Coordinates of C-alpha atoms and ligand atoms in Angstrom, one line a residue:
M1 CA 4.6 -7.7 3.3
C2 CA 6.7 -8.1 6.4
G3 CA 8.2 -5.0 8.3
I4 CA 12.2 -5.0 8.5
V5 CA 13.6 -2.7 11.0
G6 CA 17.6 -2.6 11.5
Y7 CA 19.7 -0.7 13.9
A8 CA 23.5 0.8 14.7
G9 CA 24.8 3.7 17.0
S10 CA 27.8 4.4 17.8
A11 CA 28.2 5.0 21.3
P12 CA 28.9 2.2 24.1
A13 CA 26.5 -0.7 24.2
S14 CA 22.9 0.9 25.6
E15 CA 18.8 -0.2 25.6
K16 CA 18.8 2.2 22.2
P17 CA 19.2 -0.6 19.8
L18 CA 16.3 -2.7 21.3
E19 CA 14.4 0.8 21.8
V20 CA 14.8 1.2 18.2
C21 CA 13.8 -2.0 17.0
L22 CA 10.4 -2.0 19.3
Q23 CA 9.3 1.0 18.2
G24 CA 10.0 0.5 14.6
L25 CA 8.0 -2.8 14.6
K26 CA 5.1 -1.2 16.7
R27 CA 5.0 1.5 13.5
L28 CA 5.5 -1.4 11.0
E29 CA 3.1 -3.9 12.5
Y30 CA 0.8 -3.3 9.7
R31 CA 3.0 -4.9 7.1
G32 CA 2.4 -8.0 8.8
Y33 CA 1.9 -9.4 12.1
D34 CA 2.2 -13.0 12.1
S35 CA 4.6 -12.8 15.0
A36 CA 7.8 -10.3 15.3
G37 CA 11.0 -11.2 16.5
V38 CA 14.7 -9.3 17.5
A39 CA 18.1 -9.6 17.6
L40 CA 20.7 -7.7 19.1
V41 CA 24.8 -8.0 19.2
A42 CA 27.5 -6.2 21.8
P43 CA 30.7 -6.5 21.4
G44 CA 31.9 -9.7 23.7
M45 CA 28.9 -11.8 22.4
N46 CA 29.9 -15.6 21.4
T47 CA 26.5 -16.0 20.1
V48 CA 23.8 -13.4 19.0
V49 CA 20.7 -12.5 21.4
F50 CA 17.4 -13.0 20.1
R51 CA 13.4 -13.1 21.5
K52 CA 10.7 -13.7 18.3
K53 CA 7.4 -14.8 19.4
A54 CA 4.1 -16.2 17.3
G55 CA 1.0 -13.3 17.0
R56 CA 1.1 -9.6 17.1
L57 CA 4.2 -7.6 18.6
S58 CA 3.2 -7.3 22.2
N59 CA 3.7 -10.9 22.8
L60 CA 7.3 -10.7 21.9
V61 CA 6.8 -7.3 24.3
N62 CA 5.8 -9.9 26.9
Q63 CA 8.4 -12.4 26.1
I64 CA 11.1 -10.0 26.9
K65 CA 9.5 -7.8 29.7
R66 CA 9.9 -11.7 30.7
T67 CA 13.1 -12.6 30.2
P68 CA 15.4 -9.3 29.3
M69 CA 17.8 -8.9 26.7
P70 CA 21.2 -7.5 26.9
D71 CA 22.4 -4.0 26.1
A72 CA 23.2 -3.8 22.3
T73 CA 25.6 -1.6 20.1
V74 CA 23.7 -2.9 16.8
G75 CA 20.1 -4.7 16.4
I76 CA 17.6 -5.9 13.7
G77 CA 13.7 -6.7 14.4
H78 CA 11.5 -8.1 11.7
T79 CA 7.3 -8.4 11.7
R80 CA 5.3 -10.7 9.6
W81 CA 3.2 -11.8 7.1
A82 CA 3.5 -15.6 6.2
T83 CA 4.3 -16.6 3.0
N84 CA 6.6 -19.5 3.7
G85 CA 6.1 -21.6 6.6
A86 CA 2.9 -21.7 9.2
P87 CA 2.7 -18.5 11.6
S88 CA 4.5 -19.9 14.5
D89 CA 6.9 -19.5 17.1
V90 CA 9.8 -21.6 15.4
N91 CA 9.1 -20.0 11.8
A92 CA 9.5 -16.8 13.1
H93 CA 12.3 -14.4 12.3
P94 CA 15.1 -13.5 12.9
H95 CA 16.9 -17.5 12.1
I96 CA 20.2 -17.9 12.6
S97 CA 23.1 -19.3 11.2
Q98 CA 24.1 -22.7 12.5
D99 CA 27.1 -21.5 14.5
G100 CA 24.7 -19.0 15.9
K101 CA 27.3 -15.9 15.2
I102 CA 24.8 -14.4 12.7
A103 CA 21.2 -13.5 13.1
L104 CA 19.1 -12.9 9.6
I105 CA 16.1 -11.5 8.8
H106 CA 13.9 -10.9 5.3
N107 CA 11.0 -10.1 3.3
G108 CA 9.9 -11.9 0.1
I109 CA 10.1 -15.3 -1.0
I110 CA 13.6 -17.1 -1.9
E111 CA 12.0 -19.5 -4.9
N112 CA 15.7 -21.5 -4.9
A113 CA 15.6 -22.1 -1.1
Q114 CA 14.7 -26.0 -1.5
Q115 CA 17.4 -26.5 -3.8
L116 CA 19.8 -24.8 -1.5
K117 CA 18.5 -26.6 1.1
F118 CA 19.2 -30.0 0.3
D119 CA 23.0 -29.1 -0.9
L120 CA 23.3 -27.3 2.6
Q121 CA 22.1 -30.6 4.1
A122 CA 24.3 -32.7 2.4
E123 CA 26.9 -31.0 3.8
G124 CA 25.5 -31.5 7.7
Y125 CA 23.7 -28.7 8.1
S126 CA 20.1 -29.2 10.1
F127 CA 16.7 -27.2 9.6
S128 CA 14.2 -26.3 12.4
S129 CA 11.6 -24.1 10.7
G130 CA 9.2 -24.6 7.5
T131 CA 11.0 -21.2 6.0
D132 CA 13.1 -20.2 3.3
T133 CA 14.5 -17.5 5.7
E134 CA 16.3 -20.1 7.7
V135 CA 18.1 -21.2 4.5
A136 CA 19.2 -17.9 4.2
A137 CA 20.4 -17.8 7.3
K138 CA 21.9 -21.0 7.3
L139 CA 23.8 -19.9 4.0
L140 CA 25.2 -16.4 5.7
G141 CA 26.9 -18.1 7.9
K142 CA 28.8 -20.8 5.5
I143 CA 29.8 -17.9 3.5
A144 CA 30.9 -15.7 6.3
N145 CA 33.5 -18.6 7.1
Q146 CA 34.4 -19.5 4.3
V147 CA 34.9 -15.3 3.3
I148 CA 37.1 -15.3 6.9
E149 CA 38.9 -18.3 5.6
E150 CA 40.0 -16.4 2.2
K151 CA 40.7 -12.6 4.0
G152 CA 41.7 -13.9 7.5
E153 CA 39.0 -11.5 9.2
P154 CA 35.5 -11.2 9.0
D155 CA 33.4 -9.7 6.2
L156 CA 29.6 -10.0 6.5
F157 CA 28.9 -7.2 3.5
E158 CA 30.2 -9.5 1.4
A159 CA 29.3 -12.6 2.4
L160 CA 26.1 -11.0 1.9
R161 CA 26.7 -9.6 -1.3
R162 CA 27.7 -13.2 -2.3
V163 CA 25.0 -14.6 -0.5
S164 CA 22.4 -12.1 -2.3
R165 CA 23.9 -13.7 -6.0
M166 CA 22.9 -17.3 -4.8
L167 CA 19.2 -16.5 -4.3
T168 CA 16.6 -16.2 -7.0
G169 CA 13.0 -15.1 -5.8
A170 CA 12.2 -11.8 -3.6
F171 CA 14.1 -10.9 -0.8
T172 CA 15.5 -8.0 1.3
L173 CA 17.7 -9.0 4.2
L174 CA 19.4 -7.7 7.4
A175 CA 22.5 -9.4 8.8
V176 CA 24.3 -8.8 12.4
D177 CA 26.8 -10.9 13.5
V178 CA 28.8 -10.8 16.6
R179 CA 32.0 -11.3 15.3
Q180 CA 31.2 -7.3 14.1
P181 CA 29.4 -5.9 16.4
Q182 CA 29.6 -2.3 15.2
I183 CA 27.6 -3.0 11.3
V184 CA 24.1 -4.3 10.2
V185 CA 24.5 -5.3 6.7
G186 CA 20.9 -5.6 4.2
A187 CA 20.6 -6.0 0.1
R188 CA 17.3 -6.0 -1.9
H189 CA 15.8 -7.5 -4.6
D190 CA 12.7 -7.1 -5.8
S191 CA 11.5 -6.1 -2.0
P192 CA 11.6 -2.6 -0.1
L193 CA 14.4 -1.3 2.0
V194 CA 15.4 2.4 2.9
V195 CA 17.8 3.9 5.0
G196 CA 17.9 6.5 7.8
L197 CA 20.4 8.7 8.3
G198 CA 20.7 10.1 11.8
D199 CA 23.5 11.7 14.0
G200 CA 25.8 8.9 15.5
E201 CA 23.2 6.3 14.5
N202 CA 21.9 4.9 11.6
F203 CA 18.7 2.7 10.3
L204 CA 17.8 0.5 7.8
G205 CA 14.0 0.0 7.6
S206 CA 11.2 -1.8 4.9
D207 CA 10.1 1.8 5.0
V208 CA 10.6 5.5 6.5
A209 CA 8.0 4.4 9.4
A210 CA 10.7 2.2 10.9
F211 CA 12.9 5.0 11.8
V212 CA 10.6 8.5 11.0
A213 CA 10.3 8.6 15.1
Y214 CA 14.4 9.5 14.8
T215 CA 15.6 11.0 11.7
K216 CA 13.8 12.2 8.7
Q217 CA 16.9 12.2 6.3
A218 CA 16.9 9.0 4.4
L219 CA 18.3 7.4 1.4
E220 CA 16.9 5.4 -1.7
L221 CA 18.4 1.9 -1.8
G222 CA 18.1 0.9 -5.7
Q223 CA 17.3 -2.6 -7.1
D224 CA 19.9 -5.5 -6.4
E225 CA 21.8 -2.8 -3.9
A226 CA 23.5 -3.8 -0.9
V227 CA 23.7 -1.4 2.1
C228 CA 26.6 -1.7 4.7
I229 CA 25.3 0.8 7.8
S230 CA 27.9 1.0 11.3
G231 CA 26.6 4.4 13.5
T232 CA 29.0 6.6 11.8
D233 CA 29.3 5.2 8.0
V234 CA 26.4 4.5 5.6
T235 CA 28.0 2.6 2.5
V236 CA 25.8 1.4 -0.4
T237 CA 27.1 -1.3 -3.5
D238 CA 26.0 -3.3 -6.0
F239 CA 25.7 -7.1 -5.2
D240 CA 29.4 -7.2 -7.2
G241 CA 30.8 -5.0 -4.3
N242 CA 30.6 -1.7 -6.7
A243 CA 30.0 1.6 -5.0
V244 CA 26.5 3.1 -5.9
D245 CA 25.1 6.8 -5.1
A246 CA 22.1 6.4 -3.1
K247 CA 19.4 8.8 -3.3
P248 CA 18.9 11.7 -1.1
F249 CA 15.5 12.6 0.2
T250 CA 13.7 14.0 3.2
V251 CA 10.5 12.7 5.2
D252 CA 8.0 14.7 3.9
W253 CA 5.8 13.9 7.2
D254 CA 5.9 13.5 10.9
A255 CA 6.0 10.6 13.6
S256 CA 3.1 11.8 15.0
A257 CA 1.3 11.4 11.4
S258 CA 1.7 7.2 11.8
E259 CA 0.0 7.4 15.3
K260 CA -3.3 6.7 16.4
G261 CA -4.1 9.7 18.7
G262 CA -6.6 9.5 20.4
W263 CA -8.7 7.4 17.6
D264 CA -10.3 3.9 18.3
S265 CA -8.4 2.8 14.7
F266 CA -6.2 4.2 12.6
M267 CA -8.9 3.1 10.0
D268 CA -11.5 5.6 12.1
K269 CA -8.7 8.5 11.9
E270 CA -7.7 7.8 8.5
I271 CA -11.2 8.0 7.1
H272 CA -11.3 11.9 9.2
E273 CA -8.2 12.6 7.0
D274 CA -10.2 11.9 3.8
P275 CA -10.8 15.6 2.8
E276 CA -6.6 17.0 4.3
A277 CA -6.0 14.2 1.7
V278 CA -7.7 15.7 -1.1
K279 CA -6.6 19.1 -0.1
N280 CA -3.5 18.3 0.5
T281 CA -3.2 16.0 -3.2
L282 CA -4.1 19.6 -4.5
L283 CA -1.7 22.0 -2.8
G284 CA 0.9 23.8 -5.0
R285 CA -0.2 22.2 -8.3
V286 CA -2.2 24.9 -9.4
D287 CA -0.8 28.2 -10.4
L288 CA -2.4 31.8 -9.5
D289 CA -3.9 32.4 -13.1
G290 CA -4.9 28.9 -12.5
R291 CA -3.2 27.2 -14.9
L292 CA -2.3 23.6 -13.7
N293 CA 1.9 23.3 -13.2
L294 CA 2.7 19.3 -12.6
D295 CA 6.6 20.5 -13.6
E296 CA 7.7 17.5 -10.9
L297 CA 6.7 15.0 -13.7
H298 CA 9.3 15.6 -15.5
I299 CA 7.9 14.3 -18.7
S300 CA 8.3 17.1 -21.5
E301 CA 4.6 18.6 -23.0
D302 CA 5.5 17.1 -26.4
V303 CA 5.7 13.6 -24.7
F304 CA 2.6 14.4 -23.1
R305 CA 1.1 15.8 -26.7
S306 CA 1.7 12.3 -28.2
I307 CA -0.2 10.4 -25.7
D308 CA -2.9 8.3 -27.8
K309 CA -3.8 6.1 -25.1
I310 CA -4.4 5.4 -21.2
I311 CA -3.4 1.8 -19.6
V312 CA -4.3 2.2 -15.3
V313 CA -2.8 -0.9 -14.0
A314 CA -3.3 -1.5 -10.3
C315 CA -4.4 -3.4 -7.4
G316 CA -7.5 -3.5 -5.0
T317 CA -8.7 -0.2 -4.5
A318 CA -6.5 1.6 -6.2
S319 CA -7.6 -0.3 -9.4
Y320 CA -10.8 1.1 -8.5
A321 CA -9.2 4.3 -8.3
G322 CA -8.0 3.6 -11.6
L323 CA -11.6 3.1 -13.1
V324 CA -13.3 6.4 -12.4
A325 CA -9.7 8.0 -13.8
K326 CA -11.0 5.9 -17.2
Y327 CA -14.6 7.8 -17.0
A328 CA -12.6 11.7 -16.2
I329 CA -10.1 11.4 -18.4
E330 CA -12.0 9.8 -21.2
H331 CA -14.6 12.5 -20.8
W332 CA -11.6 15.3 -20.8
V333 CA -9.3 14.0 -22.9
R334 CA -11.3 12.3 -25.4
I335 CA -8.5 9.5 -25.7
P336 CA -8.7 5.8 -24.4
V337 CA -8.4 4.6 -21.4
E338 CA -8.1 1.3 -20.4
T339 CA -8.0 0.2 -16.5
E340 CA -6.1 -3.3 -16.0
L341 CA -5.5 -5.5 -12.9
A342 CA -1.7 -5.4 -12.3
S343 CA -1.5 -8.8 -12.3
E344 CA -3.2 -9.6 -14.7
F345 CA -1.6 -7.0 -17.1
R346 CA 1.5 -8.7 -18.5
Y347 CA 0.3 -12.0 -19.3
R348 CA -2.5 -10.7 -21.6
D349 CA 0.5 -9.5 -23.6
P350 CA -1.0 -5.8 -24.0
I351 CA -0.7 -3.5 -26.8
L352 CA 2.1 -1.1 -25.9
T353 CA 3.5 1.4 -28.1
P354 CA 5.9 4.7 -27.2
R355 CA 2.5 6.6 -27.8
T356 CA 1.0 4.6 -24.4
L357 CA 1.2 6.1 -21.3
V358 CA 0.9 3.2 -18.4
V359 CA 0.0 5.3 -15.0
A360 CA 0.4 2.8 -12.2
I361 CA -1.1 3.8 -9.0
S362 CA -0.2 2.3 -5.8
Q363 CA -0.4 3.8 -2.1
S364 CA 2.5 1.8 -1.0
G365 CA 4.8 1.8 -4.1
E366 CA 5.0 -1.5 -3.0
T367 CA 2.8 -3.9 -4.9
M368 CA 4.4 -6.8 -6.6
D369 CA 1.9 -7.1 -8.9
T370 CA 2.1 -3.7 -10.2
L371 CA 5.8 -3.2 -10.0
M372 CA 5.7 -6.1 -12.6
A373 CA 3.3 -4.7 -14.9
L374 CA 5.2 -1.4 -15.2
R375 CA 8.7 -3.2 -16.0
H376 CA 6.5 -5.0 -18.5
A377 CA 5.1 -1.9 -19.7
R378 CA 8.9 0.1 -19.8
E379 CA 10.5 -3.0 -21.7
Q380 CA 7.8 -2.6 -24.4
G381 CA 8.6 1.1 -24.8
S382 CA 5.7 2.9 -23.1
R383 CA 6.5 5.5 -20.6
V384 CA 5.0 5.0 -17.0
L385 CA 3.8 7.5 -14.7
A386 CA 3.1 6.3 -10.8
I387 CA 0.4 8.0 -8.6
C388 CA 1.8 6.8 -5.7
N389 CA 1.4 7.9 -1.9
T390 CA 5.3 6.8 0.0
Q391 CA 8.3 8.5 -1.3
G392 CA 11.2 6.4 -1.6
S393 CA 9.8 3.1 -2.8
S394 CA 10.2 0.5 -5.7
I395 CA 7.1 1.9 -8.2
P396 CA 8.0 6.1 -8.4
R397 CA 11.6 4.6 -8.2
E398 CA 11.3 2.9 -11.4
S399 CA 8.6 5.2 -13.2
D400 CA 9.5 7.6 -16.1
A401 CA 7.6 10.3 -13.6
V402 CA 5.7 10.2 -10.9
L403 CA 2.7 12.5 -9.0
Y404 CA 2.7 12.1 -5.3
T405 CA -0.7 11.6 -3.6
H406 CA 0.1 13.7 -0.1
A407 CA -2.7 12.1 2.0
G408 CA 0.2 11.2 4.3
P409 CA 1.3 7.3 6.0
E410 CA -1.7 4.9 5.9
I411 CA -1.8 3.0 8.5
A412 CA -5.0 0.6 8.2
V413 CA -5.2 -2.3 5.9
A414 CA -8.5 -0.6 4.7
S415 CA -7.1 2.2 2.2
T416 CA -9.6 4.3 3.1
K417 CA -8.0 8.2 2.4
A418 CA -4.8 7.4 -0.4
F419 CA -7.9 6.3 -2.4
L420 CA -10.0 9.8 -2.0
A421 CA -6.2 10.9 -3.0
Q422 CA -5.4 8.6 -5.4
I423 CA -8.7 9.5 -7.4
T424 CA -7.8 13.1 -7.1
A425 CA -4.1 13.1 -8.4
A426 CA -6.0 11.0 -11.2
Y427 CA -8.1 14.2 -12.0
L428 CA -5.2 16.3 -11.6
L429 CA -3.5 14.1 -14.5
G430 CA -6.4 14.5 -16.7
L431 CA -7.0 18.2 -16.5
Y432 CA -3.1 18.4 -17.0
L433 CA -3.3 16.3 -20.0
A434 CA -6.7 18.5 -21.7
Q435 CA -4.7 21.2 -20.8
V436 CA -1.5 20.1 -22.7
K437 CA -3.9 18.4 -25.5
G438 CA -6.2 21.5 -25.8
T439 CA -9.3 19.7 -25.4
M440 CA -10.4 21.4 -22.8
Y441 CA -10.9 25.4 -22.9
R442 CA -8.9 26.8 -20.3
D443 CA -11.7 28.4 -18.5
E444 CA -13.4 24.9 -18.4
I445 CA -10.4 24.0 -17.1
S446 CA -9.4 26.5 -14.4
N447 CA -13.5 25.9 -13.1
T448 CA -13.0 22.3 -12.9
L449 CA -10.2 22.7 -10.9
E450 CA -12.5 24.9 -8.5
A451 CA -15.0 22.7 -8.4
L452 CA -12.2 20.1 -7.0
A453 CA -10.7 22.6 -4.4
A454 CA -14.5 22.8 -3.1
M455 CA -14.7 18.8 -2.5
P456 CA -13.1 18.5 0.9
P457 CA -15.5 20.4 2.8
K458 CA -18.3 18.7 0.9
I459 CA -16.5 15.2 1.9
Q460 CA -15.6 16.8 5.4
R461 CA -20.1 17.5 5.8
V462 CA -20.3 13.4 4.7
I463 CA -18.3 12.4 7.5
D464 CA -20.4 15.1 9.9
T465 CA -24.1 14.7 8.8
Q466 CA -23.8 10.9 8.2
S467 CA -21.3 9.1 10.5
D468 CA -24.9 8.7 13.0
V469 CA -27.0 7.1 9.9
V470 CA -24.4 5.0 9.2
K471 CA -23.8 3.4 12.6
D472 CA -27.0 3.1 13.2
T473 CA -27.1 1.4 9.8
A474 CA -24.2 -0.9 10.9
R475 CA -26.3 -1.6 13.8
R476 CA -29.6 -2.8 12.2
M477 CA -27.1 -5.0 9.4
V478 CA -25.1 -6.4 11.8
N479 CA -26.3 -9.8 11.1
A480 CA -26.5 -9.8 7.5
H481 CA -24.6 -12.8 5.7
S482 CA -24.1 -11.4 2.1
F483 CA -24.2 -8.0 0.9
L484 CA -24.8 -6.5 -2.7
F485 CA -23.2 -2.6 -3.8
L486 CA -24.4 -1.5 -7.3
G487 CA -23.8 1.2 -9.3
R488 CA -23.3 2.5 -12.3
H489 CA -20.9 4.7 -14.4
V490 CA -18.8 6.7 -11.6
G491 CA -20.9 4.7 -9.2
Y492 CA -19.4 1.0 -10.6
P493 CA -16.2 1.8 -9.2
I494 CA -17.3 3.0 -6.0
A495 CA -19.9 0.0 -5.7
L496 CA -16.9 -2.3 -5.6
E497 CA -14.6 -0.2 -3.6
G498 CA -17.7 -0.4 -0.9
A499 CA -18.0 -4.2 -1.0
L500 CA -14.2 -4.9 -1.1
K501 CA -14.5 -2.4 2.0
L502 CA -16.6 -4.6 3.9
K503 CA -15.5 -7.4 2.3
E504 CA -11.6 -7.2 3.7
I505 CA -12.5 -6.3 7.2
A506 CA -15.9 -7.2 8.4
Y507 CA -15.8 -10.6 7.0
T508 CA -18.8 -10.6 4.8
F509 CA -19.6 -12.0 1.2
T510 CA -20.3 -8.6 -0.9
E511 CA -20.1 -8.5 -4.6
G512 CA -20.0 -5.1 -6.4
F513 CA -22.0 -5.3 -10.2
A514 CA -22.4 -2.3 -12.7
A515 CA -26.3 -1.9 -11.9
G516 CA -26.7 -2.8 -15.4
E517 CA -25.9 -6.3 -15.2
L518 CA -28.3 -7.0 -12.2
K519 CA -30.9 -8.5 -14.4
H520 CA -28.5 -10.7 -16.2
G521 CA -27.5 -12.5 -13.4
P522 CA -26.9 -11.0 -9.8
I523 CA -30.7 -10.8 -9.1
A524 CA -30.5 -14.3 -8.9
L525 CA -28.8 -13.9 -5.4
V526 CA -31.8 -11.1 -4.2
D527 CA -33.7 -12.9 -1.2
E528 CA -36.1 -11.6 1.1
G529 CA -34.0 -9.5 3.5
E530 CA -31.1 -9.0 1.5
P531 CA -28.8 -6.2 1.5
V532 CA -28.8 -4.5 -1.4
V533 CA -26.3 -1.0 -1.4
V534 CA -27.1 1.1 -4.6
I535 CA -25.2 4.1 -6.0
V536 CA -27.5 6.7 -7.3
P537 CA -26.1 9.3 -9.5
P538 CA -27.7 12.9 -9.7
A539 CA -31.0 12.9 -11.2
R540 CA -29.7 16.6 -13.0
G541 CA -28.4 16.5 -16.5
R542 CA -28.3 12.1 -16.3
N543 CA -31.9 12.0 -16.0
I544 CA -31.6 8.4 -17.8
L545 CA -28.8 7.2 -15.7
H546 CA -30.8 8.4 -12.6
A547 CA -33.6 6.4 -13.9
K548 CA -32.2 3.7 -14.0
V549 CA -30.5 3.2 -11.2
M550 CA -33.8 4.1 -9.5
S551 CA -35.4 0.9 -11.1
A552 CA -32.7 -1.0 -10.3
I553 CA -33.7 0.0 -6.9
E554 CA -37.4 -1.1 -7.4
E555 CA -36.2 -4.4 -8.7
V556 CA -34.6 -5.5 -6.2
Q557 CA -37.3 -4.3 -3.6
A558 CA -40.1 -5.7 -5.6
R559 CA -37.7 -9.4 -5.1
G560 CA -37.9 -8.3 -0.8
A561 CA -34.3 -6.9 -1.1
F562 CA -33.3 -3.5 2.2
T563 CA -32.0 -1.1 -0.1
I564 CA -29.8 1.3 1.3
A565 CA -28.6 3.6 -1.0
V566 CA -26.1 6.6 -1.5
A567 CA -27.7 9.6 -3.3
E568 CA -26.8 13.4 -3.3
E569 CA -29.1 15.5 -1.1
G570 CA -32.7 16.6 -2.5
D571 CA -33.1 13.0 -4.5
E572 CA -36.9 12.9 -3.5
N573 CA -37.3 10.1 -5.9
V574 CA -34.7 8.3 -4.0
A575 CA -36.1 9.4 0.0
D576 CA -39.4 7.6 -1.7
V577 CA -37.9 4.4 -2.5
A578 CA -34.5 3.4 -0.5
D579 CA -35.1 1.9 3.0
V580 CA -31.9 3.8 4.2
V581 CA -30.4 6.7 2.4
F582 CA -26.5 7.9 3.4
W583 CA -27.0 11.4 1.6
R584 CA -23.9 13.6 0.3
P585 CA -24.0 17.2 -0.9
E586 CA -24.7 18.3 -4.6
C587 CA -21.8 17.9 -6.8
P588 CA -20.3 17.7 -10.4
T589 CA -21.2 13.9 -11.3
L590 CA -16.8 13.2 -12.0
M591 CA -16.2 13.8 -8.9
S592 CA -19.2 12.4 -6.9
P593 CA -16.7 9.3 -6.0
L594 CA -15.3 11.3 -3.9
V595 CA -18.0 12.2 -1.3
D596 CA -20.1 8.5 -2.1
V597 CA -17.3 6.3 -1.8
V598 CA -16.9 7.7 2.3
P599 CA -20.2 6.4 4.2
L600 CA -19.6 3.3 2.9
Q601 CA -15.7 3.3 4.5
L602 CA -17.7 4.5 7.5
F603 CA -20.1 1.6 6.7
A604 CA -17.2 -1.3 7.1
M605 CA -15.5 0.1 9.8
D606 CA -18.7 0.3 12.0
M607 CA -20.0 -3.4 11.0
A608 CA -16.7 -4.9 12.1
T609 CA -16.3 -3.2 14.9
L610 CA -19.6 -4.4 16.0
K611 CA -18.3 -7.9 15.2
H612 CA -15.7 -6.8 17.7
Y613 CA -13.0 -7.6 14.8
D614 CA -9.6 -5.7 14.9
V615 CA -10.4 -3.2 12.3
D616 CA -6.7 -1.8 11.2
K617 CA -5.2 -5.8 11.0
P618 CA -8.0 -7.8 9.2
R619 CA -7.1 -11.2 9.1
N620 CA -4.9 -12.8 6.0
L621 CA -4.0 -9.8 4.9
A622 CA -0.9 -7.1 5.2
K623 CA -0.6 -3.8 3.7
S624 CA 2.4 -3.7 1.4
V625 CA 1.8 -6.7 -1.1
T626 CA 5.3 -7.4 -2.5
V627 CA 4.8 -10.6 -3.4
E628 CA 3.5 -11.4 -6.7
Ligands
AGP1 C1 -7.6 -1.9 0.0 O1 -7.9 -1.8 0.9 C2 -6.7 -3.4 -0.1 N1 -6.4 -3.3 1.2 C3 -6.1 -3.6 -0.9 O2 -6.9 -3.9 -2.2 C4 -4.7 -2.2 -1.9 O3 -5.6 -1.2 -1.9 C5 -4.0 -3.1 -2.8 O4 -3.5 -4.3 -2.1 C6 -3.2 -2.1 -3.5 O5 -2.4 -1.7 -2.9 P1 -1.4 -0.4 -3.1 O6 -2.3 0.8 -3.2 O7 0.2 -0.6 -1.5 O8 -0.5 -1.0 -4.2

């Protein structure tokens, strides 16, 4: 959840460590924005210099303007999503060792913090915050002094490894020590950390956004690994100190991709990148002869042929992409596909065999619920394929194969373009399985791929033609207390997604339902003026489904509902019945989620903007949920 940045330079003390930390925090603020802090170290300091402040990063920046920080050789920075202790100045990171010589920042939850705290208190240590992080900082201070006594010289790297072996729970830790002003040390267990490799300088970050403005060369750190960076060296070991070879990779996007540009919000920018996200996810995956080429998966065709069941595990928006995948893959491949919330998966003792393919969908690649689900699946002998948007993250690293979505960095907490890219990748997987298993003819597959390749301009058309009517509808609806969203077939996950978007950024009570369930309960909620959003399937070849959804609209209207339909251009029945229609171009039904969701993303954004909420940073949420 929290954002972490670390910097070590080889030049004499300068402003660079502070500059890198603040730049990195600016780019990482989407991971948490309850408080922020930095700590700096330079030769000759007796205690670390730090500043920290509750609230947005701008509060910290103003504090530093009022009380400037000195030049330094190394620095660490933190932006917090509170898990342990309320968001306040005192609970903000960094936390400092009892003697003031070490500063430490942390992402995750240390489960045995209470016991460690009792032990330290019994030894005379005092605590001022309500955080588990302060316990780790005090403990590191104690262990660092023990290491000095044993070795006759400071060794913060060794001290951090010892502390890491004493902690349970999930953590990424970074620390600096005035006695070693050339290094920053880090450790990770069930929480992300990547290394950025510069020229005469090196970086640490909870994701590459922390340092992409300075370098695109990076190293993935594995589970239970520790790292020590100086300006010239990077050393990676396991927690016992054995050397480890970290996997290098090159970041495939530019720093400008994680900037707002001229847009009012990242969400606005990212919705406008929907067409590009789909296009880029398709890029390079179809041969000249129209065959899908997913060699990148590194799972043999024989193994894919043997798969007799798929279970998709994911959370939130990604799980709705998984529901769309179910409809498409079952139709194309004729094997059962279950879609399961990752947080529920391992607790229900799922039936997993070597012939089950578990597909873990995640934008961030760090969602702990999804990570735990995939670990469970692998322990049970199933293969796991990740659909992920973030290089170097934990979920692809721990999966047997990965199909990257190429949506570019998604900064707004509300997922938009990544959702379209996830659906696109799921289609590719389904068509690939159909190709390998021979459940579709070759020309059917290439026609479907052509239809998919034709989707980006259709998505663009929705943005170009519907933005005004969506905005106008948001103005009419801004005071509504609740919304119902209804859909059938692939419209059902889109109803769930539309409801989630509105809930999370406009703070409006919403419920998404399968339209067929309406008369089994939800219709009791419909009263005069209640807004009901209905995803209408096309009538072409699906008359029965279309007619049933039309009946749902009429049923709620008869009870006074205000109906907003998302429907295919030319659907005259809808035009006659619904109060407002968001139109989208004709496309194959299975691909309609790619266009149907777009006006709902815009609608949620417009509603939140009209209510003067921070569209990109909704209350209580963070972009990457690295705790279970
Ligand atoms: C969507 O708008 C969310 N904020 C949230 O539901 C998100 O999709 C979920 O937490 C999963 O995240 P992931 O894709 O990074 O795993």
